[in-house]
Coordinates of C-alpha atoms (C1' of nucleotides) in Angstrom, one line a residue:
Chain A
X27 CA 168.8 -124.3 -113.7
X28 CA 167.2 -123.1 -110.7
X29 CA 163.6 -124.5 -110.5
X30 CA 160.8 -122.1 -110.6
X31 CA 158.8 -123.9 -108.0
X32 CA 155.4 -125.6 -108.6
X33 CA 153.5 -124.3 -110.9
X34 CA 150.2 -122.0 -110.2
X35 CA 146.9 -122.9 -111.9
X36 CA 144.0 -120.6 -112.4
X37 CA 141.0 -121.2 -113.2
X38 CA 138.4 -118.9 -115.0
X39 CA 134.6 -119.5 -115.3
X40 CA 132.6 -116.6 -115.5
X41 CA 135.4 -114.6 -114.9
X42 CA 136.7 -113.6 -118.5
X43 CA 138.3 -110.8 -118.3
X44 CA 142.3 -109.9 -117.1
X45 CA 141.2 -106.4 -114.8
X46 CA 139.9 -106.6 -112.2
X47 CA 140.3 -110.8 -111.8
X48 CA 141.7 -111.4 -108.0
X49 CA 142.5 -115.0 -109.2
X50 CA 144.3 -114.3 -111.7
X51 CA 145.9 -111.1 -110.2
X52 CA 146.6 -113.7 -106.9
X53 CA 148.1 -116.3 -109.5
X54 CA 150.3 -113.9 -111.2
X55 CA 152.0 -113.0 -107.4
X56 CA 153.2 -116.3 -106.9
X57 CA 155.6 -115.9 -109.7
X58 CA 156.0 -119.8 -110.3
X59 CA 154.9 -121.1 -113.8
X60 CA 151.1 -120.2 -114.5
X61 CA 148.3 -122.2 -116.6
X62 CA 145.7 -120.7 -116.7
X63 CA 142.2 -123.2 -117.9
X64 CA 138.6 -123.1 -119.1
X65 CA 136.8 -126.1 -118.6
X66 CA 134.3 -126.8 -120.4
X67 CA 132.0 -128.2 -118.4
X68 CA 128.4 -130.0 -119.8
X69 CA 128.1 -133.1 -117.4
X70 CA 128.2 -132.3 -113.8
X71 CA 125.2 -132.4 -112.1
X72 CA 123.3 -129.4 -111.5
X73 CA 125.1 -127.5 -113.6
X74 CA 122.6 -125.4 -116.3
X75 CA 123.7 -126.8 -119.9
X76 CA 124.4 -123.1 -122.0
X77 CA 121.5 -122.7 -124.6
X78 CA 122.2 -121.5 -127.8
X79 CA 123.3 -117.8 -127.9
X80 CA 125.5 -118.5 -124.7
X81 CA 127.3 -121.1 -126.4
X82 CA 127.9 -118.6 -129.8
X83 CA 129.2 -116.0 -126.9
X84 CA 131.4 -117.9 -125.4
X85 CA 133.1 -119.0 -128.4
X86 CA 134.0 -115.1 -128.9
X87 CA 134.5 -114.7 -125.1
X88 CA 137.0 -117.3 -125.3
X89 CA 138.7 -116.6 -128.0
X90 CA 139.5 -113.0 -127.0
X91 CA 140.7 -113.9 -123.7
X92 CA 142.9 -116.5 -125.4
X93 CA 144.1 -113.6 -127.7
X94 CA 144.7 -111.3 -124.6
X95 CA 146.6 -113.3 -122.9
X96 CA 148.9 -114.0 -125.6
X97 CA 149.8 -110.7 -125.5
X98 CA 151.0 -111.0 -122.0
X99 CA 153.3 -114.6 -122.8
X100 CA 150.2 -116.5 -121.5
X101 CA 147.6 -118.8 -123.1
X102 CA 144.4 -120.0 -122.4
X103 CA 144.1 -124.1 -121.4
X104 CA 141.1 -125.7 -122.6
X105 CA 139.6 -128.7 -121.1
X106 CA 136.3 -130.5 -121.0
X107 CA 134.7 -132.5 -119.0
X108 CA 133.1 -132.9 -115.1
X109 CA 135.4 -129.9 -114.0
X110 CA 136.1 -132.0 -110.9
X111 CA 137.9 -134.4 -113.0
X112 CA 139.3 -132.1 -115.0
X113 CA 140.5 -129.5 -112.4
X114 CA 142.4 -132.6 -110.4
X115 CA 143.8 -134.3 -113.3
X116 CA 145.6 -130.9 -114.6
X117 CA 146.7 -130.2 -110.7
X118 CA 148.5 -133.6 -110.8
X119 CA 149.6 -133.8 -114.4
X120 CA 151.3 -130.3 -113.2
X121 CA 152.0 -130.7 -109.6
X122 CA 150.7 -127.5 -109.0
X123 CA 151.3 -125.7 -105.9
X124 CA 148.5 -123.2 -105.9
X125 CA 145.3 -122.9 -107.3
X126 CA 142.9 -120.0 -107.6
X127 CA 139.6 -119.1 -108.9
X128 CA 136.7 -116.5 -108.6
X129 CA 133.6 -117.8 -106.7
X130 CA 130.3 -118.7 -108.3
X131 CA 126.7 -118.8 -106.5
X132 CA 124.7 -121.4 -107.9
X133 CA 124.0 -124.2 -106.6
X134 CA 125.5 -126.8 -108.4
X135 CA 128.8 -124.6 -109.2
X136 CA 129.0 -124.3 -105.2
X137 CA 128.8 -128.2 -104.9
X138 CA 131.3 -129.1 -107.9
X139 CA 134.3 -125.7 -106.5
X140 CA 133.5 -127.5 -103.0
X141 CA 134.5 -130.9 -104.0
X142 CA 137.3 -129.7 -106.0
X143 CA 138.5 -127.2 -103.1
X144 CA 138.6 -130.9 -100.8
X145 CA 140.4 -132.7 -103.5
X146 CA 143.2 -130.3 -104.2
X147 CA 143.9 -129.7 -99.9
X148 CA 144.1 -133.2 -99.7
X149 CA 146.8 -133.5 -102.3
X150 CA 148.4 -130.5 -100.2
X151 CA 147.5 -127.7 -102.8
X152 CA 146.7 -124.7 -101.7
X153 CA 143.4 -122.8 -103.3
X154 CA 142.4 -119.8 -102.5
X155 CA 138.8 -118.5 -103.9
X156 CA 137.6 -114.9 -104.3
X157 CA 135.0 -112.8 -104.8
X158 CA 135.0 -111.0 -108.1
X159 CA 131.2 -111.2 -109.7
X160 CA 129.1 -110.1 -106.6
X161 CA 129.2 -106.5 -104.7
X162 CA 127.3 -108.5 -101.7
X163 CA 127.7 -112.0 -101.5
X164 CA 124.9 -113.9 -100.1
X165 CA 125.4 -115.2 -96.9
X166 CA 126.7 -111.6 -96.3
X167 CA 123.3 -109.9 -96.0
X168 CA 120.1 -110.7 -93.9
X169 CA 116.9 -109.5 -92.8
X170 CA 116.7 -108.0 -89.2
X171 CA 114.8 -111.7 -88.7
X172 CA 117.9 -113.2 -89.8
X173 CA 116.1 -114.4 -93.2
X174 CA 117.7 -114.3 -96.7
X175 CA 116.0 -111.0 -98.4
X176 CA 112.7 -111.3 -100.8
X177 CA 112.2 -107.7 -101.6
X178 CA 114.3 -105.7 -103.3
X179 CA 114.4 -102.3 -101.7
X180 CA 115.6 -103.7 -98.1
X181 CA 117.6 -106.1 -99.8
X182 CA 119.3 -103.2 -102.1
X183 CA 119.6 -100.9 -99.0
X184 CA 121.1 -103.5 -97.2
X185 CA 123.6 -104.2 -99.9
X186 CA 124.2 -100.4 -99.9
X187 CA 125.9 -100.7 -96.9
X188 CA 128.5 -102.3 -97.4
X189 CA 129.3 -100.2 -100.7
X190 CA 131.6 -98.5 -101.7
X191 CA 133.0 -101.8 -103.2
X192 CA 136.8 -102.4 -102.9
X193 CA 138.7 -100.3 -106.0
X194 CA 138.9 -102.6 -109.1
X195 CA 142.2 -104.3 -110.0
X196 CA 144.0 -103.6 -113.0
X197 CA 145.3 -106.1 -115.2
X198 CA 148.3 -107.5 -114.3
X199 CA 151.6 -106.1 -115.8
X200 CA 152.9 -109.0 -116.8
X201 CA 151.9 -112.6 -116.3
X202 CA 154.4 -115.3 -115.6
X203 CA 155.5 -117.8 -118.2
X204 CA 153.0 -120.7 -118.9
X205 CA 154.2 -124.3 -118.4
X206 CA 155.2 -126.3 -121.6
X207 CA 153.6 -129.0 -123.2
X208 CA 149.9 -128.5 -121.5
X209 CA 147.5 -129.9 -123.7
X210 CA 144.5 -128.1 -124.8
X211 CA 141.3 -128.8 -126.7
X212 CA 140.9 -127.1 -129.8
X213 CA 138.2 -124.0 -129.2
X214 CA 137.4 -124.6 -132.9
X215 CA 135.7 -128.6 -131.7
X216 CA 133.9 -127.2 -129.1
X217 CA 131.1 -126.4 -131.8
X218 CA 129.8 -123.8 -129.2
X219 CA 128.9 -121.8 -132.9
X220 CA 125.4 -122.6 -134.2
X221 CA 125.0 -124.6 -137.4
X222 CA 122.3 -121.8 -138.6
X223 CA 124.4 -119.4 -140.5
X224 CA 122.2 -116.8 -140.2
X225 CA 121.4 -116.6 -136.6
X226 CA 124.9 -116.8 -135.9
X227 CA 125.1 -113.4 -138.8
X228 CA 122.7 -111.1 -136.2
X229 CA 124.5 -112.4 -133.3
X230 CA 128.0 -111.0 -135.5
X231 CA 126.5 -108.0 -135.9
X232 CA 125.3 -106.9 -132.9
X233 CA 128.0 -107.4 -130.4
X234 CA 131.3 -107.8 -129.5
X235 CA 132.3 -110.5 -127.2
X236 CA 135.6 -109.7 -125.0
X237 CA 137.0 -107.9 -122.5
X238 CA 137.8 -105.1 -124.4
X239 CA 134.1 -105.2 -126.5
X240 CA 132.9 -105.1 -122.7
X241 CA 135.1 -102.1 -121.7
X242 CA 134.0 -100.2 -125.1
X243 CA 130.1 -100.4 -124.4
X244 CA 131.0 -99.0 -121.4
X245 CA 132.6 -96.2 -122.4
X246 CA 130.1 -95.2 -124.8
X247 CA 127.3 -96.0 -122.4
X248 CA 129.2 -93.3 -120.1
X249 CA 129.6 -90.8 -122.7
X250 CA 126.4 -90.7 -124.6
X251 CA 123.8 -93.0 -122.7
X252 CA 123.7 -92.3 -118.9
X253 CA 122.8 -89.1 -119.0
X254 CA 119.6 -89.8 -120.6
X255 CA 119.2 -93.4 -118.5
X256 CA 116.8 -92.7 -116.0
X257 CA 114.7 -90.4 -118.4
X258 CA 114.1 -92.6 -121.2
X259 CA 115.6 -95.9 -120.3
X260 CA 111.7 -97.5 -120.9
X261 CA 111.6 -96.1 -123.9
X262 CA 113.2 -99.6 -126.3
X263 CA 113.3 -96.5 -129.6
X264 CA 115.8 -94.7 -126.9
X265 CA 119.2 -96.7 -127.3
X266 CA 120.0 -95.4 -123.5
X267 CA 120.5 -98.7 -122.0
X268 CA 123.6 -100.4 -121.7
X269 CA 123.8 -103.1 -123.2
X270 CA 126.5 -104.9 -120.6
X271 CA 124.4 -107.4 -119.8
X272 CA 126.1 -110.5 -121.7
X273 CA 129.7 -108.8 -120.8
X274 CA 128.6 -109.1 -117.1
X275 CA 127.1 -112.2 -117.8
X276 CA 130.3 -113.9 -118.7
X277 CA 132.7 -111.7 -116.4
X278 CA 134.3 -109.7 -118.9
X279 CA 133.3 -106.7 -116.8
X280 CA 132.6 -106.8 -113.1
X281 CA 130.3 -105.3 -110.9
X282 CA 132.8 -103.4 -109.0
X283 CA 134.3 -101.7 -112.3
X284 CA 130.7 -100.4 -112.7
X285 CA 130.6 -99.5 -109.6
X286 CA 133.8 -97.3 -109.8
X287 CA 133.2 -96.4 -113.4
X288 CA 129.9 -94.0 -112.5
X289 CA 131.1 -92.8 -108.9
X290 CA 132.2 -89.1 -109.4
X291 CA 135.6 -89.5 -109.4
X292 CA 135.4 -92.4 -112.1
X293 CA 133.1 -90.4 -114.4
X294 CA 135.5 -87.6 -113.9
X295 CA 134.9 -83.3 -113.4
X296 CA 132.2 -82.0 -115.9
X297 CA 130.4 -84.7 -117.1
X298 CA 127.6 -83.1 -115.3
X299 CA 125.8 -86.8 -114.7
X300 CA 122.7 -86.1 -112.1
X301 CA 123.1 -88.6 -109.3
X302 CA 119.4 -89.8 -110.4
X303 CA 120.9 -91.5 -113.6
X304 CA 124.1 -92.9 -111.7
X305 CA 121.1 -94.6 -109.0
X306 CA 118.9 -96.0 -111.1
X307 CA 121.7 -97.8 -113.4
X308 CA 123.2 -98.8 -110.4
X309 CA 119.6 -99.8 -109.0
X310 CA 119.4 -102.4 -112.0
X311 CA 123.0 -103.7 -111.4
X312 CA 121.7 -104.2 -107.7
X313 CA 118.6 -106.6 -109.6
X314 CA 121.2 -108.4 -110.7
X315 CA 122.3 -109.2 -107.3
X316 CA 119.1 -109.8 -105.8
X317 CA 118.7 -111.8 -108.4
X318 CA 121.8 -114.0 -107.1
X319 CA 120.6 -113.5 -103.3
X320 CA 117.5 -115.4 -104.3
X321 CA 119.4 -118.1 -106.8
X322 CA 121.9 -118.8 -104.0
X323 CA 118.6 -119.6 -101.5
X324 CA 116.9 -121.2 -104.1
X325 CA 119.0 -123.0 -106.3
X326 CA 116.2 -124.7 -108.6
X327 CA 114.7 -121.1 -108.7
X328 CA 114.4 -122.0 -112.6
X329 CA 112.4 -124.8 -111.6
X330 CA 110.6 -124.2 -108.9
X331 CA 108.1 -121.5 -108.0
X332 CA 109.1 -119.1 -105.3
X333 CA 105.4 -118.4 -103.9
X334 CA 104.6 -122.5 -103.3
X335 CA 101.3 -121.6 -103.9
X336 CA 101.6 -121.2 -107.5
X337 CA 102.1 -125.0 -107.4
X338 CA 98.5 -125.0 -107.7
X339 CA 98.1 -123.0 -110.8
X340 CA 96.0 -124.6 -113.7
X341 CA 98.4 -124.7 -116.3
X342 CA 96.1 -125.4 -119.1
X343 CA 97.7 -127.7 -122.1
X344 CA 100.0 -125.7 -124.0
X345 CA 98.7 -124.2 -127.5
X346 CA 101.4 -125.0 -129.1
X347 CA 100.0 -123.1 -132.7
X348 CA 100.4 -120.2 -130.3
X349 CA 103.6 -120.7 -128.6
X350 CA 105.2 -121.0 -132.0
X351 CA 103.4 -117.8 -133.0
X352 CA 105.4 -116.0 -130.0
X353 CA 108.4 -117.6 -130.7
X354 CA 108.7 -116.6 -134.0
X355 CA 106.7 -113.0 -133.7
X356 CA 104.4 -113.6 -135.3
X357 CA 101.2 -112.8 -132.6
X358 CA 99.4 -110.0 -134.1
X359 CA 100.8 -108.0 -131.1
X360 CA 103.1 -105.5 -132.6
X361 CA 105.0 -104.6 -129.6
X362 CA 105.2 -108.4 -128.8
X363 CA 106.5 -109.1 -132.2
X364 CA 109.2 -106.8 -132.4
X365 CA 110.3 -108.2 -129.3
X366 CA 110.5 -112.0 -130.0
X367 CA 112.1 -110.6 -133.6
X368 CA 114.8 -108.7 -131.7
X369 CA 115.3 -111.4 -129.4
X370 CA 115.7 -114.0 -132.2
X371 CA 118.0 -111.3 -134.6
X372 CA 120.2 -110.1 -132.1
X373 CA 120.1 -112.4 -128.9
X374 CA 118.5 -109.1 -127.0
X375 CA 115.6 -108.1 -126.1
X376 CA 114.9 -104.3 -124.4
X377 CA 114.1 -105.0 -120.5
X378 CA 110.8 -102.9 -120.9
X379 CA 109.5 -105.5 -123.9
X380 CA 110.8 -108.5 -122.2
X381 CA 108.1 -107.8 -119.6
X382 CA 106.0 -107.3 -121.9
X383 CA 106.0 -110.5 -123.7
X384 CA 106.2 -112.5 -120.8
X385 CA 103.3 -111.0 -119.8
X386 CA 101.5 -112.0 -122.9
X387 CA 103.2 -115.4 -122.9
X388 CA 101.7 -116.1 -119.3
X389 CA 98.7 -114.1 -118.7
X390 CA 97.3 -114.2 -122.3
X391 CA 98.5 -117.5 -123.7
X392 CA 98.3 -119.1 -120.1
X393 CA 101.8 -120.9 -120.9
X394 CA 103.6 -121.9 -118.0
X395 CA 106.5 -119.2 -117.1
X396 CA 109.2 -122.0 -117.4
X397 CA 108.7 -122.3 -121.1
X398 CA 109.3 -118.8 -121.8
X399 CA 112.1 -118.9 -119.8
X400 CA 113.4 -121.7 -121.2
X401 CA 113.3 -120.1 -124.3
X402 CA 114.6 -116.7 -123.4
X403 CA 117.6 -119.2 -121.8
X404 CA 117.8 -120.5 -125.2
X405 CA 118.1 -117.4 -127.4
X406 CA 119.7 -114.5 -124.9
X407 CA 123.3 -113.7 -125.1
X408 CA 122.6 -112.6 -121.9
X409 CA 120.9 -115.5 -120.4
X410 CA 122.1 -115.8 -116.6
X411 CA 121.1 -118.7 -114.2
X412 CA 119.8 -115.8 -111.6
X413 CA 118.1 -113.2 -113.6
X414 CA 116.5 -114.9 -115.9
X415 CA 114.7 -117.4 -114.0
X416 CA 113.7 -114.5 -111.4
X417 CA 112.8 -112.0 -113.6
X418 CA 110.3 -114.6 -115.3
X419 CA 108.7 -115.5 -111.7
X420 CA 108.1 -112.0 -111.1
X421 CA 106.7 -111.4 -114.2
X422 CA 104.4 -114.4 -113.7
X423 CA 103.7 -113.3 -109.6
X424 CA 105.4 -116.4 -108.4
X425 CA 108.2 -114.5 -107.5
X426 CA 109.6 -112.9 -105.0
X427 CA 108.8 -109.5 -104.3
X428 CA 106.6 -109.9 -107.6
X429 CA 104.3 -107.9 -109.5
X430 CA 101.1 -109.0 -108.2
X431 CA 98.9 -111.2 -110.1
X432 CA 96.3 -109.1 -111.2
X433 CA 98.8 -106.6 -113.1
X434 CA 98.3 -107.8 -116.3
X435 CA 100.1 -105.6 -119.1
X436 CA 97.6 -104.6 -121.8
X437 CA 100.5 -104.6 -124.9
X438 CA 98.7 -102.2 -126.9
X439 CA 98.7 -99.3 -123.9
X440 CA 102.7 -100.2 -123.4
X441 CA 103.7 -99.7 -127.0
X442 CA 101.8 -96.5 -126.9
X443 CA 103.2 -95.3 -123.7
X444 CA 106.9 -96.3 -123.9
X445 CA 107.2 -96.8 -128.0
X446 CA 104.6 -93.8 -128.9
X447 CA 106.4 -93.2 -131.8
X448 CA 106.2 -96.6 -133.0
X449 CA 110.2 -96.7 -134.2
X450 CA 111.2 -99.5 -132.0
X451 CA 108.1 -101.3 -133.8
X452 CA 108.8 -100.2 -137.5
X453 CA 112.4 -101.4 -136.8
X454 CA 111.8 -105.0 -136.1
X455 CA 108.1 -105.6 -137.9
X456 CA 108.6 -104.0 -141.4
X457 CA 105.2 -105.1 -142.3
X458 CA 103.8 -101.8 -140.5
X459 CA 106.4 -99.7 -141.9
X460 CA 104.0 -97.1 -143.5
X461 CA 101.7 -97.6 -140.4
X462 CA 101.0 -94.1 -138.5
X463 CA 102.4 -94.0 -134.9
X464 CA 98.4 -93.9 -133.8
X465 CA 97.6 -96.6 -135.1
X466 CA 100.6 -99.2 -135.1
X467 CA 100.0 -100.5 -131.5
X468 CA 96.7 -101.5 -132.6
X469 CA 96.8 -101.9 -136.4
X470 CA 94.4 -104.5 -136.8
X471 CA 91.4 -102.3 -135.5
X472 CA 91.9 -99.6 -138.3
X473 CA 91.2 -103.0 -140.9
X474 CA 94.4 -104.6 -140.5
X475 CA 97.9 -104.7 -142.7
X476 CA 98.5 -106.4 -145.8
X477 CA 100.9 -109.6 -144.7
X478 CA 101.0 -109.1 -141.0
X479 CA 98.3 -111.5 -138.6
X480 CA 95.4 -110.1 -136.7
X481 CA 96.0 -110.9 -132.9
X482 CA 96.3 -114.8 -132.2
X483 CA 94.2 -114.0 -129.1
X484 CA 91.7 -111.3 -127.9
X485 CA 93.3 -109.1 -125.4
X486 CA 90.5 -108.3 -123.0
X487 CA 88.9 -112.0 -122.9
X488 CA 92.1 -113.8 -122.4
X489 CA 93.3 -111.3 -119.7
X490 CA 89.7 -112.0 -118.1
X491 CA 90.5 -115.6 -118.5
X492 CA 94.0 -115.1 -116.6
X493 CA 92.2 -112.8 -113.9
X494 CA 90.0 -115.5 -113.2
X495 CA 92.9 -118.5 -113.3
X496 CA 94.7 -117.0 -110.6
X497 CA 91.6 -115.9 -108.5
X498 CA 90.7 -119.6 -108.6
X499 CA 94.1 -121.1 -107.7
X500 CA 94.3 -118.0 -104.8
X501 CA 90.8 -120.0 -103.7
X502 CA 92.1 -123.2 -103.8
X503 CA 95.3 -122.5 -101.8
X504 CA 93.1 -120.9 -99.2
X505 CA 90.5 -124.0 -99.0
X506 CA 93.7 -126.2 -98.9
X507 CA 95.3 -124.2 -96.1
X508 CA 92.8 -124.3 -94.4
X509 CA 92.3 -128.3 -94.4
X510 CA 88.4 -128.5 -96.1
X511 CA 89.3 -129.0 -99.0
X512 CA 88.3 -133.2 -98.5
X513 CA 85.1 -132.6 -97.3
Chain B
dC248 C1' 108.5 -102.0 -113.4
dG249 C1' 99.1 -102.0 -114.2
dC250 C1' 94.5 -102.0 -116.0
dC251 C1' 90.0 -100.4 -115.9
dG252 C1' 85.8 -98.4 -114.7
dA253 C1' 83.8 -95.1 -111.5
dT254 C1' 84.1 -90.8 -109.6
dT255 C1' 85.7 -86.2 -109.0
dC256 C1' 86.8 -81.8 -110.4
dA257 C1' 88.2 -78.2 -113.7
dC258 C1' 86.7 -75.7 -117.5
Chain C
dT69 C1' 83.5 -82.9 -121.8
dG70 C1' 87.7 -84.8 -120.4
dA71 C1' 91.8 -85.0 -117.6
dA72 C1' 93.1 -86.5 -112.9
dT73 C1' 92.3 -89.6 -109.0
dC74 C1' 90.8 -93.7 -106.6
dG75 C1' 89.9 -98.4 -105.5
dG76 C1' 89.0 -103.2 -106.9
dC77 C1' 90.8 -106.7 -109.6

DNA sequence: CGCCGATTCAC
DNA sequence: TGAATCGGC
């Protein structure tokens, strides 16, 4: 019998999806034996432990791509462990010949893919990375003064450049034979489902993990949603956004078949899709890679604030009667509350309300941004290490290319302007059902509703209070700067 | 990817 | 009067 040569691993992370994969596509060339592994990966250092709703995702993630592949001849190799230790144990236990994966950007993934990139060329593997997540890849972009980007426009114009992205893969036709006798974890003792029934029941019920629950959404999103995008896509009663953020999240779409999928020739001849929807969606898929730019030059970005100066801010000791109240949406705000209630029913929140309760989180409650975030990390299907932590610093003014400090959203006059109708409120707070659309943003000044709170806080005294907060710590930073602050 | 109060200007 | 505009926060 005429051996088949060494066998080829690949690896997928955040890569779960068969089109458009250059690892895998580059593993299936070799045409020796293939194993392709997830690695389950909750101990190396630097590496963000998945909250909650990722962990529920992932479970479905994997277990479509483990389904997929079967229908190519292929299965899906789970592992656990440091994914050094894992990723060189399975090279040797194979001998593998070649081994390929996708690139990631943060900082600790970078670190753990270097180490393993060393330890397989020493053993006289050959890996090969690619990129398949980003349209512009970090260190591929800088200012004119040769520094990473902190505003979006130039950084998005910049990016522009270098579009159009290279054409999207297709699957691969067929997938070599997998190697016999590899051992795998059972997805089942992962636990990754959570042990509250009924969060895991809104979760069921509002998505569908996968690569092909991925390319659905975007079909539909093509066909009824884009044309209406830039028009209403504020509106959280308007069902126009997309809704791919978890499938981008965990790869089961990439950038570059978004890319392709709303160019003209993608969206095909009379679909009669005004370039001004096809920009902005694009516009917020080019967010998502600032969002990395800034990750990849800030790795503790989740941490650490951008602006050093908010360092300084008096964080004042957390209200914890009040951070419950958000958590749970149960604020008095209306707009806030059908926020935190989507977020907690479906793992989603509209990106118009998400600034929107962060705002209230941090300028009205005074909570530090990183609790909200960790929260939001905890309960998003879409949490990603990149957008969430920046989208929260710009929120808070800490960020970079932030909303300044002063711009605090009054909830009330956002419900009214972007949910006048009061449906996306009615449809997550039931309490105000029968309330009319005037007064639903508001209700407790027309005497309040039967089972529903009156507003934890008062609006205009706690945004005074905020106003003030920041005007002090700007003070501060200036006396500090400027060395007096001793004397 | 604001808010708010003051001012201006149309009616 | 009240909608639009402007500037400070």
């Amino acid at each position: 019998m005429a051996s088949l040569g060494k066998p080829t691993i690949v690896w997928l992370r955040d890569d779960l999806r068969l089109a458009d994969n250059p690892a895998l596509t580059a593993g299936a060339r070799i045409g020796a034996p293939l194993v392709v592994v997830y690695v389950l990966d909750e101990m190396s250092e630097g590496i963000r432990r998945l909250g909650g709703a990722s962990k529920w995702w992932l479970h479905g993630s994997l277990d479509a791509s483990g389904k997929a592949l079967a229908k190519h001849g292929q299965r899906l190799v789970l592992r656990h462990g440091p994914a050094q230790d894992v990723l060189l144990k399975l090279a040797d236990e194979l001998g593998a010949g070649h081994v390929f994966w996708n690139r990631r950007y943060g900082g600790g993934e970078r670190a753990v893919d270097a180490a393993i990139k060393a330890g397989l060329k020493d053993r006289g593997i050959a890996v090969e990375s690619f990129q398949a997540n980003l349209l512009c890849e970090p260190w591929t972009i800088r200012t004119k003064a040769d520094q990473p980007f902190r505003v979006f426009t130039p950084f998005w114009n910049a990016c522009r450049t270098q579009m159009p992205p290279r054409e999207p893969l297709p699957a691969p036709d067929e997938l070599p034979s997998p190697v016999d006798g590899v051992g795998s974890d059972s997805l089942a003792d992962w636990k990754l489902l959570p042990t509250r029934p009924d969060w895991a029941g809104g979760l069921r019920d509002s998505w569908t993990p996968g690569e092909d629950g991925a390319q659905a959404r975007f079909q539909a999103f093509r066909a009824e949603k884009l044309k209406d995008y830039a028009a209403h896509r504020d509106e959280p009663a308007a069902d126009v956004s997309s809704r791919l953020s978890p499938h981008l999240r965990f790869g089961e779409i990439s950038p570059f078949q978004l890319w392709h999928g709303v160019s003209p020739e993608g969206l095909g001849d009379g679909t009669k899709i005004s370039q001004a929807n096809v920009d902005k969606f694009l516009s917020e898929i080019g967010w998502r890679e600032f969002s990395w730019h800034l990750l990849f030059h800030q790795p503790d970005l989740a941490m650490r604030n951008f602006q050093p100066r908010f360092d300084a801010f008096p964080w004042p000791a957390v209200n914890e009667a009040a951070l419950v109240a958000w958590r749970k949406g149960r604020t008095g705000i209306p707009i806030v509350d059908a926020g935190m209630r989507e977020l907690w029913k479906t793992g989603f929140m509209h990106n118009r309300v998400r600034m929107i309760v962060a705002s209230f989180l941090i300028k009205n409650l005074m909570v530090d941004w990183r609790i909200g975030e960790a929260w939001f990390w905890d309960t998003l299907v879409d949490a990603d290490a990149a957008n969430n932590p920046a989208s929260w610093q710009w929120v808070a003014g800490s960020g970079a290319d932030a909303a300044p400090y002063f711009r605090v959203f009054n909830p009330v006059l956002q419900g009214e302007k972007f949910d006048a109708a009061g449906d996306y409120v009615r449809r997550f707070v039931p309490e105000l059902a029968d309330v009319p659309a005037k007064q639903i943003h508001a209700a407790w000044k027309a005497g309040g509703v039967p089972g529903y709170p009156g507003p934890i806080v008062d609006l205009g005294a706690t945004r005074e209070r905020a106003l003030r907060a920041f005007q002090q710590m700007r003070e501060d930073d200036v006396d500090s700067s400027s060395g007096f602050d001793d004397d």
